[in-house]
């Protein structure tokens, strides 16, 4: 969803300008705007399974999303939360850059110089526009805790929430996510050990 919103915010349209204002302030985008972007994007998607990243962000969006999905005979079948502490989140956000040429996201590892862009091989990078200001960052974390935690509680109560340790190496996490998708697609029968029900919250390692 973040990439969709960033793409939208670069358009010279009224909707683009609205999205730009919200992305820069760190506030949650009103549903009406998020939905129109999401709806436009869903048009033409015929896949049986859609993975939403970064949405819904609050309980209000949960209600709207579920009724939108219902109109397409769909439902939320699983919610995955990548669990990462605040300090680590801040560290990661501060090490995110964007290719100056093509906009590809890139993360700096430790103090290593940034590698060349995976997409266009460019070597100049910018900070992502919504990641620059420290106070915006802190505000985003506050909004996140106030609004997003109740979403987790909601889906935990319905038995749909799964926690993954977001500090694991990316290839391990990727494998766990792929396993989950396979389970939802009905490809795999018995790999539920790859995920953990957060009601009992055993951390995966
Ligand atoms: Zn690039």
Coordinates of C-alpha atoms and ligand atoms in Angstrom, one line a residue:
X1 CA 0.0 0.0 0.0
X2 CA 2.9 2.4 0.8
X3 CA 4.2 2.1 -2.8
X4 CA 0.7 2.7 -4.2
X5 CA 0.4 5.8 -2.1
X6 CA 3.8 7.1 -3.0
X7 CA 3.1 6.6 -6.7
X8 CA -0.3 8.4 -6.2
X9 CA 1.4 11.2 -4.3
X10 CA 3.6 12.0 -7.3
X11 CA 0.6 12.5 -9.6
X12 CA -0.4 16.1 -10.3
X13 CA -4.0 15.5 -9.5
X14 CA -6.2 16.5 -6.6
X15 CA -6.1 13.0 -5.2
X16 CA -2.3 13.1 -5.6
X17 CA -2.0 16.3 -3.6
X18 CA -4.2 15.0 -0.8
X19 CA -2.1 11.8 -0.5
X20 CA 1.1 13.9 -0.5
X21 CA -0.2 16.0 2.4
X22 CA -1.0 12.9 4.5
X23 CA 2.2 11.0 3.6
X24 CA 4.3 14.0 4.7
X25 CA 2.4 14.6 7.9
X26 CA 2.6 10.9 9.0
X27 CA -1.2 10.8 9.6
X28 CA -3.4 8.0 8.4
X29 CA -5.0 8.6 5.1
X30 CA -8.8 8.9 5.3
X31 CA -10.5 5.7 4.0
X32 CA -12.4 7.4 1.2
X33 CA -9.0 8.3 -0.5
X34 CA -7.4 5.0 0.3
X35 CA -10.4 3.0 -1.0
X36 CA -10.5 4.9 -4.3
X37 CA -6.8 4.1 -4.9
X38 CA -7.2 0.5 -3.8
X39 CA -10.4 0.0 -5.9
X40 CA -8.7 1.4 -9.0
X41 CA -5.8 -0.9 -8.4
X42 CA -8.0 -4.0 -7.8
X43 CA -9.8 -3.5 -11.1
X44 CA -8.5 -6.1 -13.5
X45 CA -6.9 -8.2 -10.7
X46 CA -8.4 -11.7 -11.1
X47 CA -6.1 -13.6 -8.6
X48 CA -7.9 -15.6 -6.0
X49 CA -5.6 -14.2 -3.2
X50 CA -4.6 -10.6 -2.7
X51 CA -1.9 -9.7 -0.2
X52 CA -2.4 -6.2 1.3
X53 CA 0.7 -4.7 2.9
X54 CA 0.1 -1.8 5.3
X55 CA -3.7 -1.9 5.3
X56 CA -6.0 -1.7 7.2
X57 CA -4.3 0.6 9.7
X58 CA -7.2 1.3 12.1
X59 CA -10.5 -0.2 13.1
X60 CA -12.4 2.1 10.9
X61 CA -10.5 0.8 7.9
X62 CA -11.1 -2.8 9.0
X63 CA -14.9 -2.2 8.8
X64 CA -14.6 -0.5 5.4
X65 CA -12.2 -3.0 4.0
X66 CA -14.3 -6.0 5.0
X67 CA -17.4 -4.5 3.4
X68 CA -15.5 -3.7 0.3
X69 CA -14.2 -7.3 0.1
X70 CA -17.7 -8.6 0.6
X71 CA -18.9 -6.8 -2.5
X72 CA -16.3 -8.9 -4.4
X73 CA -17.3 -12.1 -2.5
X74 CA -13.9 -11.9 -0.6
X75 CA -12.9 -11.9 3.0
X76 CA -9.8 -11.4 5.1
X77 CA -8.4 -15.0 5.6
X78 CA -5.2 -14.2 7.5
X79 CA -3.4 -11.3 9.1
X80 CA 0.3 -11.4 9.5
X81 CA 2.1 -9.0 11.8
X82 CA 5.8 -8.6 11.4
X83 CA 6.9 -7.9 14.9
X84 CA 9.8 -5.4 15.2
X85 CA 10.5 -3.2 18.3
X86 CA 10.4 0.6 18.0
X87 CA 14.2 1.1 18.2
X88 CA 14.7 -1.3 15.4
X89 CA 11.9 0.3 13.4
X90 CA 13.5 3.7 13.7
X91 CA 16.9 2.3 12.8
X92 CA 15.5 0.7 9.7
X93 CA 13.5 3.7 8.6
X94 CA 16.6 5.9 8.9
X95 CA 18.5 3.5 6.7
X96 CA 16.0 3.6 3.9
X97 CA 16.9 5.4 0.7
X98 CA 15.4 5.8 -2.7
X99 CA 17.2 5.6 -6.1
X100 CA 17.5 9.2 -7.4
X101 CA 16.9 7.9 -11.0
X102 CA 14.1 5.4 -10.8
X103 CA 12.7 5.6 -7.2
X104 CA 13.6 2.0 -6.2
X105 CA 13.7 1.5 -2.4
X106 CA 17.1 0.5 -1.0
X107 CA 18.2 -0.2 2.5
X108 CA 21.7 0.7 3.8
X109 CA 23.3 -2.1 5.8
X110 CA 25.3 -0.8 8.8
X111 CA 27.8 1.8 7.7
X112 CA 28.4 0.3 4.4
X113 CA 28.1 2.6 1.4
X114 CA 24.9 2.2 -0.5
X115 CA 25.2 -0.4 -3.3
X116 CA 24.1 0.4 -6.9
X117 CA 20.3 0.3 -7.6
X118 CA 19.1 -3.2 -8.3
X119 CA 16.8 -1.9 -11.0
X120 CA 18.6 0.8 -13.0
X121 CA 22.2 0.4 -11.6
X122 CA 22.1 4.1 -10.6
X123 CA 24.5 5.1 -7.8
X124 CA 22.9 8.3 -6.4
X125 CA 20.3 8.0 -3.7
X126 CA 17.9 10.2 -1.8
X127 CA 16.2 9.8 1.5
X128 CA 12.6 8.8 1.1
X129 CA 10.6 12.0 1.3
X130 CA 8.4 10.7 4.1
X131 CA 11.3 9.4 6.2
X132 CA 13.3 12.6 6.6
X133 CA 12.1 14.4 9.6
X134 CA 12.7 12.9 13.1
X135 CA 9.5 14.4 14.6
X136 CA 7.4 13.0 11.7
X137 CA 9.0 9.6 12.5
X138 CA 8.1 9.8 16.2
X139 CA 4.6 10.9 15.3
X140 CA 4.2 8.0 12.9
X141 CA 5.1 5.6 15.6
X142 CA 2.6 7.2 18.0
X143 CA -0.2 7.0 15.4
X144 CA 0.8 3.4 14.7
X145 CA 0.6 2.4 18.3
X146 CA -2.7 4.2 19.0
X147 CA -4.5 3.0 15.8
X148 CA -2.9 -0.2 14.7
X149 CA -2.7 -2.2 17.9
X150 CA -6.6 -2.4 18.1
X151 CA -6.5 -3.8 14.6
X152 CA -4.2 -6.6 15.9
X153 CA -6.5 -7.2 18.9
X154 CA -9.5 -7.4 16.6
X155 CA -8.0 -10.1 14.3
X156 CA -6.4 -11.9 17.3
X157 CA -9.9 -12.3 18.8
X158 CA -11.1 -13.9 15.5
X159 CA -8.2 -16.3 15.4
X160 CA -6.8 -14.7 12.1
X161 CA -3.7 -13.0 13.5
X162 CA -0.2 -14.5 13.1
X163 CA 2.9 -13.0 14.5
X164 CA 6.2 -13.3 12.7
X165 CA 9.5 -12.2 14.2
X166 CA 10.3 -9.3 11.9
X167 CA 14.0 -9.2 13.0
X168 CA 14.8 -12.5 11.4
X169 CA 16.9 -12.6 8.3
X170 CA 14.9 -11.6 5.2
X171 CA 15.2 -15.0 3.5
X172 CA 13.8 -16.8 6.6
X173 CA 10.9 -14.4 6.8
X174 CA 10.3 -14.7 3.1
X175 CA 10.1 -18.5 3.4
X176 CA 7.6 -18.3 6.2
X177 CA 5.4 -15.9 4.3
X178 CA 5.6 -18.1 1.2
X179 CA 4.5 -21.1 3.3
X180 CA 1.5 -19.1 4.6
X181 CA 0.4 -18.2 1.1
X182 CA 0.8 -21.8 0.1
X183 CA -1.4 -22.9 3.0
X184 CA -4.1 -20.3 2.0
X185 CA -3.8 -21.5 -1.7
X186 CA -4.3 -25.1 -0.5
X187 CA -1.0 -26.2 -1.8
X188 CA 0.5 -27.4 1.5
X189 CA -1.2 -29.4 4.1
X190 CA 0.9 -29.6 7.2
X191 CA 3.3 -26.7 7.5
X192 CA 1.4 -24.8 10.2
X193 CA 4.5 -25.1 12.4
X194 CA 6.0 -22.3 10.2
X195 CA 3.6 -19.8 11.7
X196 CA 2.6 -19.0 15.2
X197 CA -0.7 -18.0 16.6
X198 CA -0.1 -14.9 18.5
X199 CA -2.7 -15.7 21.1
X200 CA 0.0 -17.8 22.7
X201 CA 2.6 -15.5 21.2
X202 CA 5.6 -17.9 21.1
X203 CA 8.2 -15.9 19.2
X204 CA 9.5 -17.7 16.1
X205 CA 13.2 -17.9 15.8
Ligands
LIG1 ZN1 17.3 3.0 -9.9

